[in-house]
Amino acid sequence: MIKENLYEVEQNIRTACEKSGRNRDEITLIAVSKTKPVPLLEEAYITGIRNFGENKVQEMCDKYEVMEKDICWHMIGHLQTNKVKYLIGKTALIHSVDSYKLACEIEKQAAKHNCVMDILIEVNIAEEESKFGLSEEEVIHLVKEVAKMPHVRIKGLMTVAPYVVDSEENRPFFRKIKQLSVDIDNENIDNVSMNILSMGMTGDYMVAIEEGATMVRVGTGIFGERDYNKQVEN
Ligand SMILES: *Cc1c(COP(=O)(O)O)cnc(C)c1O
């Protein structure tokens, strides 16, 4: 089933690329495997998936231990500062940095490991109260502060768009965050690049790609519905 789902997602990505004149290799598909057991991830792995997204630190670390070492693990969920230390060296990219305090902790832990941690700044582009992430105005301020940290490297922006039935409703939000990333890029801040735009989920990844996404995070569309009763505690 996962193989068929991945085939369909891949076709959709290609369609969106063609529609918007983009190359398929500009887009990284992240298979969001939260709550899903390792055998299902292995199925995706043998189909060629090397990027997995998780939203809980403990769950990511458990899966990291048992799975192949050529996997890039993406932390896409809200992150508490006291958990950062478990992630460094295991996650390839933290998508969900939304405060100075969190960035400071990442700086501290990455320094301890003598490495540079790649991160994205999470933007609450629709300014939903229920969502994490910064407003557009707050983003540029945080970017400038984090740019000074030697062990943290900003690679772009991430957003979780509103849940909508018609994905077209999110197009203006995707357009807005793309513009924000261009504006930040134009400031030419040292130690900051805006090459990554992590946006688009099962319901709206095609629209996100048309509007400039370079990473799409697809869970349900690959692994099926999640059963939160079985979720690993964090
Ligand atoms: C769960 C999750 C996804 C995947 O959602 P689907 O709708 O299942 O594709 C993407 N991004 C984040 C941040 C998530 O928490």
PDB file of C-alpha atoms and ligand atoms in Angstrom:
ATOM      1  CA  MET A   1       0.000   0.000   0.000  1.00  0.00           C
ATOM      2  CA  ILE A   2       2.797   2.399   0.888  1.00  0.00           C
ATOM      3  CA  LYS A   3       4.484   1.722  -2.418  1.00  0.00           C
ATOM      4  CA  GLU A   4       1.286   2.623  -4.289  1.00  0.00           C
ATOM      5  CA  ASN A   5       0.748   5.721  -2.152  1.00  0.00           C
ATOM      6  CA  LEU A   6       4.304   6.866  -2.785  1.00  0.00           C
ATOM      7  CA  TYR A   7       3.831   6.337  -6.494  1.00  0.00           C
ATOM      8  CA  GLU A   8       0.750   8.543  -6.435  1.00  0.00           C
ATOM      9  CA  VAL A   9       2.454  11.255  -4.370  1.00  0.00           C
ATOM     10  CA  GLU A  10       5.404  11.167  -6.756  1.00  0.00           C
ATOM     11  CA  GLN A  11       3.068  11.601  -9.746  1.00  0.00           C
ATOM     12  CA  ASN A  12       1.383  14.542  -8.036  1.00  0.00           C
ATOM     13  CA  ILE A  13       4.728  16.179  -7.298  1.00  0.00           C
ATOM     14  CA  ARG A  14       5.722  15.808 -10.945  1.00  0.00           C
ATOM     15  CA  THR A  15       2.405  17.239 -12.118  1.00  0.00           C
ATOM     16  CA  ALA A  16       2.803  20.266  -9.840  1.00  0.00           C
ATOM     17  CA  CYS A  17       6.377  20.744 -11.077  1.00  0.00           C
ATOM     18  CA  GLU A  18       5.287  20.633 -14.697  1.00  0.00           C
ATOM     19  CA  LYS A  19       2.444  23.046 -14.058  1.00  0.00           C
ATOM     20  CA  SER A  20       4.806  25.579 -12.498  1.00  0.00           C
ATOM     21  CA  GLY A  21       7.867  25.021 -14.690  1.00  0.00           C
ATOM     22  CA  ARG A  22      10.004  23.603 -11.898  1.00  0.00           C
ATOM     23  CA  ASN A  23      12.408  20.665 -11.845  1.00  0.00           C
ATOM     24  CA  ARG A  24      11.491  17.628  -9.789  1.00  0.00           C
ATOM     25  CA  ASP A  25      14.913  17.669  -8.146  1.00  0.00           C
ATOM     26  CA  GLU A  26      14.185  21.064  -6.567  1.00  0.00           C
ATOM     27  CA  ILE A  27      11.716  19.364  -4.240  1.00  0.00           C
ATOM     28  CA  THR A  28      12.461  17.028  -1.332  1.00  0.00           C
ATOM     29  CA  LEU A  29       9.659  14.751  -0.239  1.00  0.00           C
ATOM     30  CA  ILE A  30       9.657  14.221   3.512  1.00  0.00           C
ATOM     31  CA  ALA A  31       7.675  11.190   4.596  1.00  0.00           C
ATOM     32  CA  VAL A  32       6.029  12.181   7.875  1.00  0.00           C
ATOM     33  CA  SER A  33       6.085   8.969   9.865  1.00  0.00           C
ATOM     34  CA  LYS A  34       4.947  10.158  13.299  1.00  0.00           C
ATOM     35  CA  THR A  35       2.897   7.531  15.200  1.00  0.00           C
ATOM     36  CA  LYS A  36       3.740   4.924  12.523  1.00  0.00           C
ATOM     37  CA  PRO A  37       5.646   1.724  13.380  1.00  0.00           C
ATOM     38  CA  VAL A  38       9.127   0.984  12.035  1.00  0.00           C
ATOM     39  CA  PRO A  39       8.034  -1.761   9.581  1.00  0.00           C
ATOM     40  CA  LEU A  40       5.973   0.816   7.682  1.00  0.00           C
ATOM     41  CA  LEU A  41       8.927   3.191   7.583  1.00  0.00           C
ATOM     42  CA  GLU A  42      11.083   0.337   6.274  1.00  0.00           C
ATOM     43  CA  GLU A  43       8.561  -0.155   3.491  1.00  0.00           C
ATOM     44  CA  ALA A  44       8.948   3.483   2.503  1.00  0.00           C
ATOM     45  CA  TYR A  45      12.727   3.149   2.816  1.00  0.00           C
ATOM     46  CA  ILE A  46      12.950   0.266   0.355  1.00  0.00           C
ATOM     47  CA  THR A  47      10.826   2.271  -2.061  1.00  0.00           C
ATOM     48  CA  GLY A  48      13.562   4.900  -1.961  1.00  0.00           C
ATOM     49  CA  ILE A  49      12.533   7.340   0.768  1.00  0.00           C
ATOM     50  CA  ARG A  50      15.504   8.762   2.672  1.00  0.00           C
ATOM     51  CA  ASN A  51      13.835  11.751   4.370  1.00  0.00           C
ATOM     52  CA  PHE A  52      11.549  11.099   7.322  1.00  0.00           C
ATOM     53  CA  GLY A  53       9.734  13.656   9.469  1.00  0.00           C
ATOM     54  CA  GLU A  54       8.874  13.186  13.137  1.00  0.00           C
ATOM     55  CA  ASN A  55       7.314  15.555  15.663  1.00  0.00           C
ATOM     56  CA  LYS A  56       8.379  13.952  18.957  1.00  0.00           C
ATOM     57  CA  VAL A  57      11.972  13.773  20.114  1.00  0.00           C
ATOM     58  CA  GLN A  58      11.731  10.403  21.841  1.00  0.00           C
ATOM     59  CA  GLU A  59      10.016   8.773  18.890  1.00  0.00           C
ATOM     60  CA  MET A  60      12.575  10.126  16.435  1.00  0.00           C
ATOM     61  CA  CYS A  61      15.472   8.940  18.576  1.00  0.00           C
ATOM     62  CA  ASP A  62      13.970   5.450  18.929  1.00  0.00           C
ATOM     63  CA  LYS A  63      13.499   5.144  15.177  1.00  0.00           C
ATOM     64  CA  TYR A  64      16.924   6.634  14.519  1.00  0.00           C
ATOM     65  CA  GLU A  65      18.530   3.871  16.577  1.00  0.00           C
ATOM     66  CA  VAL A  66      16.952   0.998  14.692  1.00  0.00           C
ATOM     67  CA  MET A  67      16.859   2.284  11.130  1.00  0.00           C
ATOM     68  CA  GLU A  68      19.448   2.673   8.357  1.00  0.00           C
ATOM     69  CA  LYS A  69      22.039   5.350   8.894  1.00  0.00           C
ATOM     70  CA  ASP A  70      21.682   7.031   5.491  1.00  0.00           C
ATOM     71  CA  ILE A  71      18.333   8.499   6.513  1.00  0.00           C
ATOM     72  CA  CYS A  72      17.840  12.241   7.044  1.00  0.00           C
ATOM     73  CA  TRP A  73      15.606  12.778  10.062  1.00  0.00           C
ATOM     74  CA  HIS A  74      13.582  15.991  10.124  1.00  0.00           C
ATOM     75  CA  MET A  75      12.259  17.425  13.376  1.00  0.00           C
ATOM     76  CA  ILE A  76       9.011  19.082  12.347  1.00  0.00           C
ATOM     77  CA  GLY A  77       7.168  19.347  15.658  1.00  0.00           C
ATOM     78  CA  HIS A  78       7.143  21.939  18.404  1.00  0.00           C
ATOM     79  CA  LEU A  79      10.371  21.550  20.348  1.00  0.00           C
ATOM     80  CA  GLN A  80      10.954  22.080  24.056  1.00  0.00           C
ATOM     81  CA  THR A  81      14.358  23.419  25.000  1.00  0.00           C
ATOM     82  CA  ASN A  82      15.069  20.585  27.443  1.00  0.00           C
ATOM     83  CA  LYS A  83      14.799  18.033  24.606  1.00  0.00           C
ATOM     84  CA  VAL A  84      17.234  19.686  22.206  1.00  0.00           C
ATOM     85  CA  LYS A  85      20.225  17.821  23.637  1.00  0.00           C
ATOM     86  CA  TYR A  86      18.847  14.464  22.484  1.00  0.00           C
ATOM     87  CA  LEU A  87      18.479  15.624  18.892  1.00  0.00           C
ATOM     88  CA  ILE A  88      21.843  17.060  17.984  1.00  0.00           C
ATOM     89  CA  GLY A  89      23.804  14.682  15.806  1.00  0.00           C
ATOM     90  CA  LYS A  90      20.648  12.757  14.896  1.00  0.00           C
ATOM     91  CA  THR A  91      18.432  15.241  13.117  1.00  0.00           C
ATOM     92  CA  ALA A  92      19.504  16.717   9.785  1.00  0.00           C
ATOM     93  CA  LEU A  93      17.224  19.730  10.045  1.00  0.00           C
ATOM     94  CA  ILE A  94      15.053  21.289  12.728  1.00  0.00           C
ATOM     95  CA  HIS A  95      12.061  22.857  10.948  1.00  0.00           C
ATOM     96  CA  SER A  96      10.299  24.299  13.959  1.00  0.00           C
ATOM     97  CA  VAL A  97      12.461  27.001  15.528  1.00  0.00           C
ATOM     98  CA  ASP A  98      10.124  29.701  16.770  1.00  0.00           C
ATOM     99  CA  SER A  99      11.909  31.465  19.626  1.00  0.00           C
ATOM    100  CA  TYR A 100      15.206  33.040  20.583  1.00  0.00           C
ATOM    101  CA  LYS A 101      15.340  30.843  23.670  1.00  0.00           C
ATOM    102  CA  LEU A 102      15.097  27.675  21.589  1.00  0.00           C
ATOM    103  CA  ALA A 103      17.751  28.917  19.157  1.00  0.00           C
ATOM    104  CA  CYS A 104      20.075  29.662  22.107  1.00  0.00           C
ATOM    105  CA  GLU A 105      19.692  26.130  23.393  1.00  0.00           C
ATOM    106  CA  ILE A 106      20.402  24.694  19.934  1.00  0.00           C
ATOM    107  CA  GLU A 107      23.503  26.897  19.764  1.00  0.00           C
ATOM    108  CA  LYS A 108      24.644  25.642  23.165  1.00  0.00           C
ATOM    109  CA  GLN A 109      24.122  21.954  22.402  1.00  0.00           C
ATOM    110  CA  ALA A 110      25.569  22.138  18.888  1.00  0.00           C
ATOM    111  CA  ALA A 111      28.659  23.861  20.301  1.00  0.00           C
ATOM    112  CA  LYS A 112      29.058  20.982  22.765  1.00  0.00           C
ATOM    113  CA  HIS A 113      28.937  18.538  19.852  1.00  0.00           C
ATOM    114  CA  ASN A 114      31.275  20.741  17.870  1.00  0.00           C
ATOM    115  CA  CYS A 115      28.848  20.835  14.943  1.00  0.00           C
ATOM    116  CA  VAL A 116      26.639  23.303  13.130  1.00  0.00           C
ATOM    117  CA  MET A 117      22.901  22.639  13.316  1.00  0.00           C
ATOM    118  CA  ASP A 118      20.782  23.509  10.292  1.00  0.00           C
ATOM    119  CA  ILE A 119      17.415  25.017  11.152  1.00  0.00           C
ATOM    120  CA  LEU A 120      14.343  26.642   9.649  1.00  0.00           C
ATOM    121  CA  ILE A 121      12.343  29.418  11.244  1.00  0.00           C
ATOM    122  CA  GLU A 122       8.683  28.510  11.696  1.00  0.00           C
ATOM    123  CA  VAL A 123       6.256  31.155  10.514  1.00  0.00           C
ATOM    124  CA  ASN A 124       2.594  31.240  11.501  1.00  0.00           C
ATOM    125  CA  ILE A 125       1.701  32.703   8.148  1.00  0.00           C
ATOM    126  CA  ALA A 126      -2.062  32.691   8.650  1.00  0.00           C
ATOM    127  CA  GLU A 127      -1.634  34.017  12.221  1.00  0.00           C
ATOM    128  CA  GLU A 128      -3.767  31.238  13.655  1.00  0.00           C
ATOM    129  CA  GLU A 129      -3.951  31.344  17.436  1.00  0.00           C
ATOM    130  CA  SER A 130      -3.793  27.580  17.752  1.00  0.00           C
ATOM    131  CA  LYS A 131      -0.502  27.324  15.858  1.00  0.00           C
ATOM    132  CA  PHE A 132       3.135  27.719  16.778  1.00  0.00           C
ATOM    133  CA  GLY A 133       5.392  29.968  14.761  1.00  0.00           C
ATOM    134  CA  LEU A 134       6.205  33.640  14.488  1.00  0.00           C
ATOM    135  CA  SER A 135       4.401  36.455  12.749  1.00  0.00           C
ATOM    136  CA  GLU A 136       6.041  37.949   9.672  1.00  0.00           C
ATOM    137  CA  GLU A 137       7.219  40.936  11.702  1.00  0.00           C
ATOM    138  CA  GLU A 138       8.849  38.753  14.354  1.00  0.00           C
ATOM    139  CA  VAL A 139      10.642  36.548  11.829  1.00  0.00           C
ATOM    140  CA  ILE A 140      13.136  39.043  10.507  1.00  0.00           C
ATOM    141  CA  HIS A 141      14.080  40.081  14.044  1.00  0.00           C
ATOM    142  CA  LEU A 142      14.752  36.471  15.096  1.00  0.00           C
ATOM    143  CA  VAL A 143      16.653  35.747  11.876  1.00  0.00           C
ATOM    144  CA  LYS A 144      19.047  38.609  12.612  1.00  0.00           C
ATOM    145  CA  GLU A 145      19.673  37.400  16.168  1.00  0.00           C
ATOM    146  CA  VAL A 146      20.177  33.755  15.198  1.00  0.00           C
ATOM    147  CA  ALA A 147      22.499  34.780  12.359  1.00  0.00           C
ATOM    148  CA  LYS A 148      25.064  35.708  15.027  1.00  0.00           C
ATOM    149  CA  MET A 149      25.164  32.183  16.447  1.00  0.00           C
ATOM    150  CA  PRO A 150      28.180  30.253  15.128  1.00  0.00           C
ATOM    151  CA  HIS A 151      26.726  26.761  15.621  1.00  0.00           C
ATOM    152  CA  VAL A 152      23.290  27.442  14.159  1.00  0.00           C
ATOM    153  CA  ARG A 153      22.674  27.980  10.472  1.00  0.00           C
ATOM    154  CA  ILE A 154      19.360  29.275   9.129  1.00  0.00           C
ATOM    155  CA  LYS A 155      18.502  27.541   5.856  1.00  0.00           C
ATOM    156  CA  GLY A 156      15.031  28.910   5.261  1.00  0.00           C
ATOM    157  CA  LEU A 157      11.451  29.061   6.493  1.00  0.00           C
ATOM    158  CA  MET A 158       8.756  26.566   7.413  1.00  0.00           C
ATOM    159  CA  THR A 159       5.027  26.908   7.847  1.00  0.00           C
ATOM    160  CA  VAL A 160       2.039  24.790   8.743  1.00  0.00           C
ATOM    161  CA  ALA A 161      -0.834  26.227   6.715  1.00  0.00           C
ATOM    162  CA  PRO A 162      -4.414  26.124   7.988  1.00  0.00           C
ATOM    163  CA  TYR A 163      -6.439  22.960   7.610  1.00  0.00           C
ATOM    164  CA  VAL A 164      -8.672  23.551   4.613  1.00  0.00           C
ATOM    165  CA  VAL A 165     -10.901  21.425   2.414  1.00  0.00           C
ATOM    166  CA  ASP A 166      -9.980  23.276  -0.755  1.00  0.00           C
ATOM    167  CA  SER A 167      -6.189  23.589  -1.002  1.00  0.00           C
ATOM    168  CA  GLU A 168      -6.573  26.708  -3.173  1.00  0.00           C
ATOM    169  CA  GLU A 169      -7.488  28.576   0.003  1.00  0.00           C
ATOM    170  CA  ASN A 170      -3.882  28.192   1.150  1.00  0.00           C
ATOM    171  CA  ARG A 171      -2.324  29.519  -2.037  1.00  0.00           C
ATOM    172  CA  PRO A 172      -2.204  33.147  -0.775  1.00  0.00           C
ATOM    173  CA  PHE A 173      -0.443  31.993   2.403  1.00  0.00           C
ATOM    174  CA  PHE A 174       2.164  30.011   0.470  1.00  0.00           C
ATOM    175  CA  ARG A 175       2.704  33.003  -1.792  1.00  0.00           C
ATOM    176  CA  LYS A 176       3.117  35.260   1.204  1.00  0.00           C
ATOM    177  CA  ILE A 177       5.777  33.131   2.885  1.00  0.00           C
ATOM    178  CA  LYS A 178       7.651  32.719  -0.395  1.00  0.00           C
ATOM    179  CA  GLN A 179       7.726  36.507  -0.689  1.00  0.00           C
ATOM    180  CA  LEU A 180       8.916  36.784   2.910  1.00  0.00           C
ATOM    181  CA  SER A 181      11.790  34.414   2.169  1.00  0.00           C
ATOM    182  CA  VAL A 182      12.744  36.482  -0.890  1.00  0.00           C
ATOM    183  CA  ASP A 183      12.653  39.669   1.181  1.00  0.00           C
ATOM    184  CA  ILE A 184      14.914  38.137   3.841  1.00  0.00           C
ATOM    185  CA  ASP A 185      17.265  36.779   1.190  1.00  0.00           C
ATOM    186  CA  ASN A 186      17.553  40.263  -0.292  1.00  0.00           C
ATOM    187  CA  GLU A 187      18.894  41.549   3.023  1.00  0.00           C
ATOM    188  CA  ASN A 188      22.014  39.426   2.445  1.00  0.00           C
ATOM    189  CA  ILE A 189      22.484  38.552   6.106  1.00  0.00           C
ATOM    190  CA  ASP A 190      25.708  36.663   6.858  1.00  0.00           C
ATOM    191  CA  ASN A 191      25.211  33.033   7.870  1.00  0.00           C
ATOM    192  CA  VAL A 192      21.605  33.029   6.579  1.00  0.00           C
ATOM    193  CA  SER A 193      20.305  31.409   3.415  1.00  0.00           C
ATOM    194  CA  MET A 194      16.729  31.084   2.234  1.00  0.00           C
ATOM    195  CA  ASN A 195      17.173  28.038   0.024  1.00  0.00           C
ATOM    196  CA  ILE A 196      14.627  25.919   1.843  1.00  0.00           C
ATOM    197  CA  LEU A 197      10.907  26.546   1.996  1.00  0.00           C
ATOM    198  CA  SER A 198       9.217  23.763   3.964  1.00  0.00           C
ATOM    199  CA  MET A 199       5.482  23.953   3.261  1.00  0.00           C
ATOM    200  CA  GLY A 200       2.697  21.733   2.038  1.00  0.00           C
ATOM    201  CA  MET A 201       1.148  18.637   3.633  1.00  0.00           C
ATOM    202  CA  THR A 202      -1.110  15.873   2.334  1.00  0.00           C
ATOM    203  CA  GLY A 203      -3.989  18.243   1.638  1.00  0.00           C
ATOM    204  CA  ASP A 204      -2.095  20.993  -0.116  1.00  0.00           C
ATOM    205  CA  TYR A 205       1.419  19.974  -1.201  1.00  0.00           C
ATOM    206  CA  MET A 206       0.694  20.420  -4.903  1.00  0.00           C
ATOM    207  CA  VAL A 207      -0.343  24.046  -4.414  1.00  0.00           C
ATOM    208  CA  ALA A 208       2.664  24.551  -2.124  1.00  0.00           C
ATOM    209  CA  ILE A 209       5.011  23.285  -4.852  1.00  0.00           C
ATOM    210  CA  GLU A 210       3.400  25.579  -7.404  1.00  0.00           C
ATOM    211  CA  GLU A 211       4.117  28.468  -5.038  1.00  0.00           C
ATOM    212  CA  GLY A 212       7.758  27.597  -4.385  1.00  0.00           C
ATOM    213  CA  ALA A 213       8.007  24.870  -1.729  1.00  0.00           C
ATOM    214  CA  THR A 214      11.345  23.037  -1.740  1.00  0.00           C
ATOM    215  CA  MET A 215      10.312  20.558   0.976  1.00  0.00           C
ATOM    216  CA  VAL A 216       6.874  19.021   1.316  1.00  0.00           C
ATOM    217  CA  ARG A 217       5.893  17.079   4.433  1.00  0.00           C
ATOM    218  CA  VAL A 218       3.474  14.304   3.563  1.00  0.00           C
ATOM    219  CA  GLY A 219       2.174  11.912   6.212  1.00  0.00           C
ATOM    220  CA  THR A 220      -1.361  10.652   5.621  1.00  0.00           C
ATOM    221  CA  GLY A 221      -0.889  10.570   1.860  1.00  0.00           C
ATOM    222  CA  ILE A 222       1.906   8.012   2.291  1.00  0.00           C
ATOM    223  CA  PHE A 223       1.167   6.080   5.485  1.00  0.00           C
ATOM    224  CA  GLY A 224      -2.612   6.488   5.778  1.00  0.00           C
ATOM    225  CA  GLU A 225      -4.578   7.971   8.658  1.00  0.00           C
ATOM    226  CA  ARG A 226      -2.899   8.198  12.049  1.00  0.00           C
ATOM    227  CA  ASP A 227      -4.246   6.450  15.125  1.00  0.00           C
ATOM    228  CA  TYR A 228      -3.393   8.705  18.034  1.00  0.00           C
ATOM    229  CA  ASN A 229      -4.495   6.138  20.600  1.00  0.00           C
ATOM    230  CA  LYS A 230      -1.363   4.181  19.810  1.00  0.00           C
ATOM    231  CA  GLN A 231       0.970   7.151  19.779  1.00  0.00           C
ATOM    232  CA  VAL A 232       4.319   6.834  21.525  1.00  0.00           C
ATOM    233  CA  GLU A 233       4.489   9.011  24.642  1.00  0.00           C
ATOM    234  CA  ASN A 234       6.950  11.841  24.619  1.00  0.00           C
TER     235      ASN A 234
HETATM  236  C1  LIG B   1       1.763  15.689  10.877  1.00  0.00           C
HETATM  237  C2  LIG B   1       2.469  16.777  10.169  1.00  0.00           C
HETATM  238  C3  LIG B   1       2.566  16.792   8.771  1.00  0.00           C
HETATM  239  C4  LIG B   1       1.930  15.749   7.871  1.00  0.00           C
HETATM  240  O1  LIG B   1       0.534  15.909   7.852  1.00  0.00           O
HETATM  241  P1  LIG B   1      -0.381  15.093   6.810  1.00  0.00           P
HETATM  242  O2  LIG B   1      -1.588  15.934   6.680  1.00  0.00           O
HETATM  243  O3  LIG B   1      -0.639  13.768   7.424  1.00  0.00           O
HETATM  244  O4  LIG B   1       0.386  14.990   5.544  1.00  0.00           O
HETATM  245  C5  LIG B   1       3.296  17.818   8.197  1.00  0.00           C
HETATM  246  N1  LIG B   1       3.886  18.781   8.938  1.00  0.00           N
HETATM  247  C6  LIG B   1       3.792  18.803  10.279  1.00  0.00           C
HETATM  248  C7  LIG B   1       4.468  19.894  11.026  1.00  0.00           C
HETATM  249  C8  LIG B   1       3.075  17.813  10.943  1.00  0.00           C
HETATM  250  O5  LIG B   1       3.006  17.850  12.273  1.00  0.00           O
END
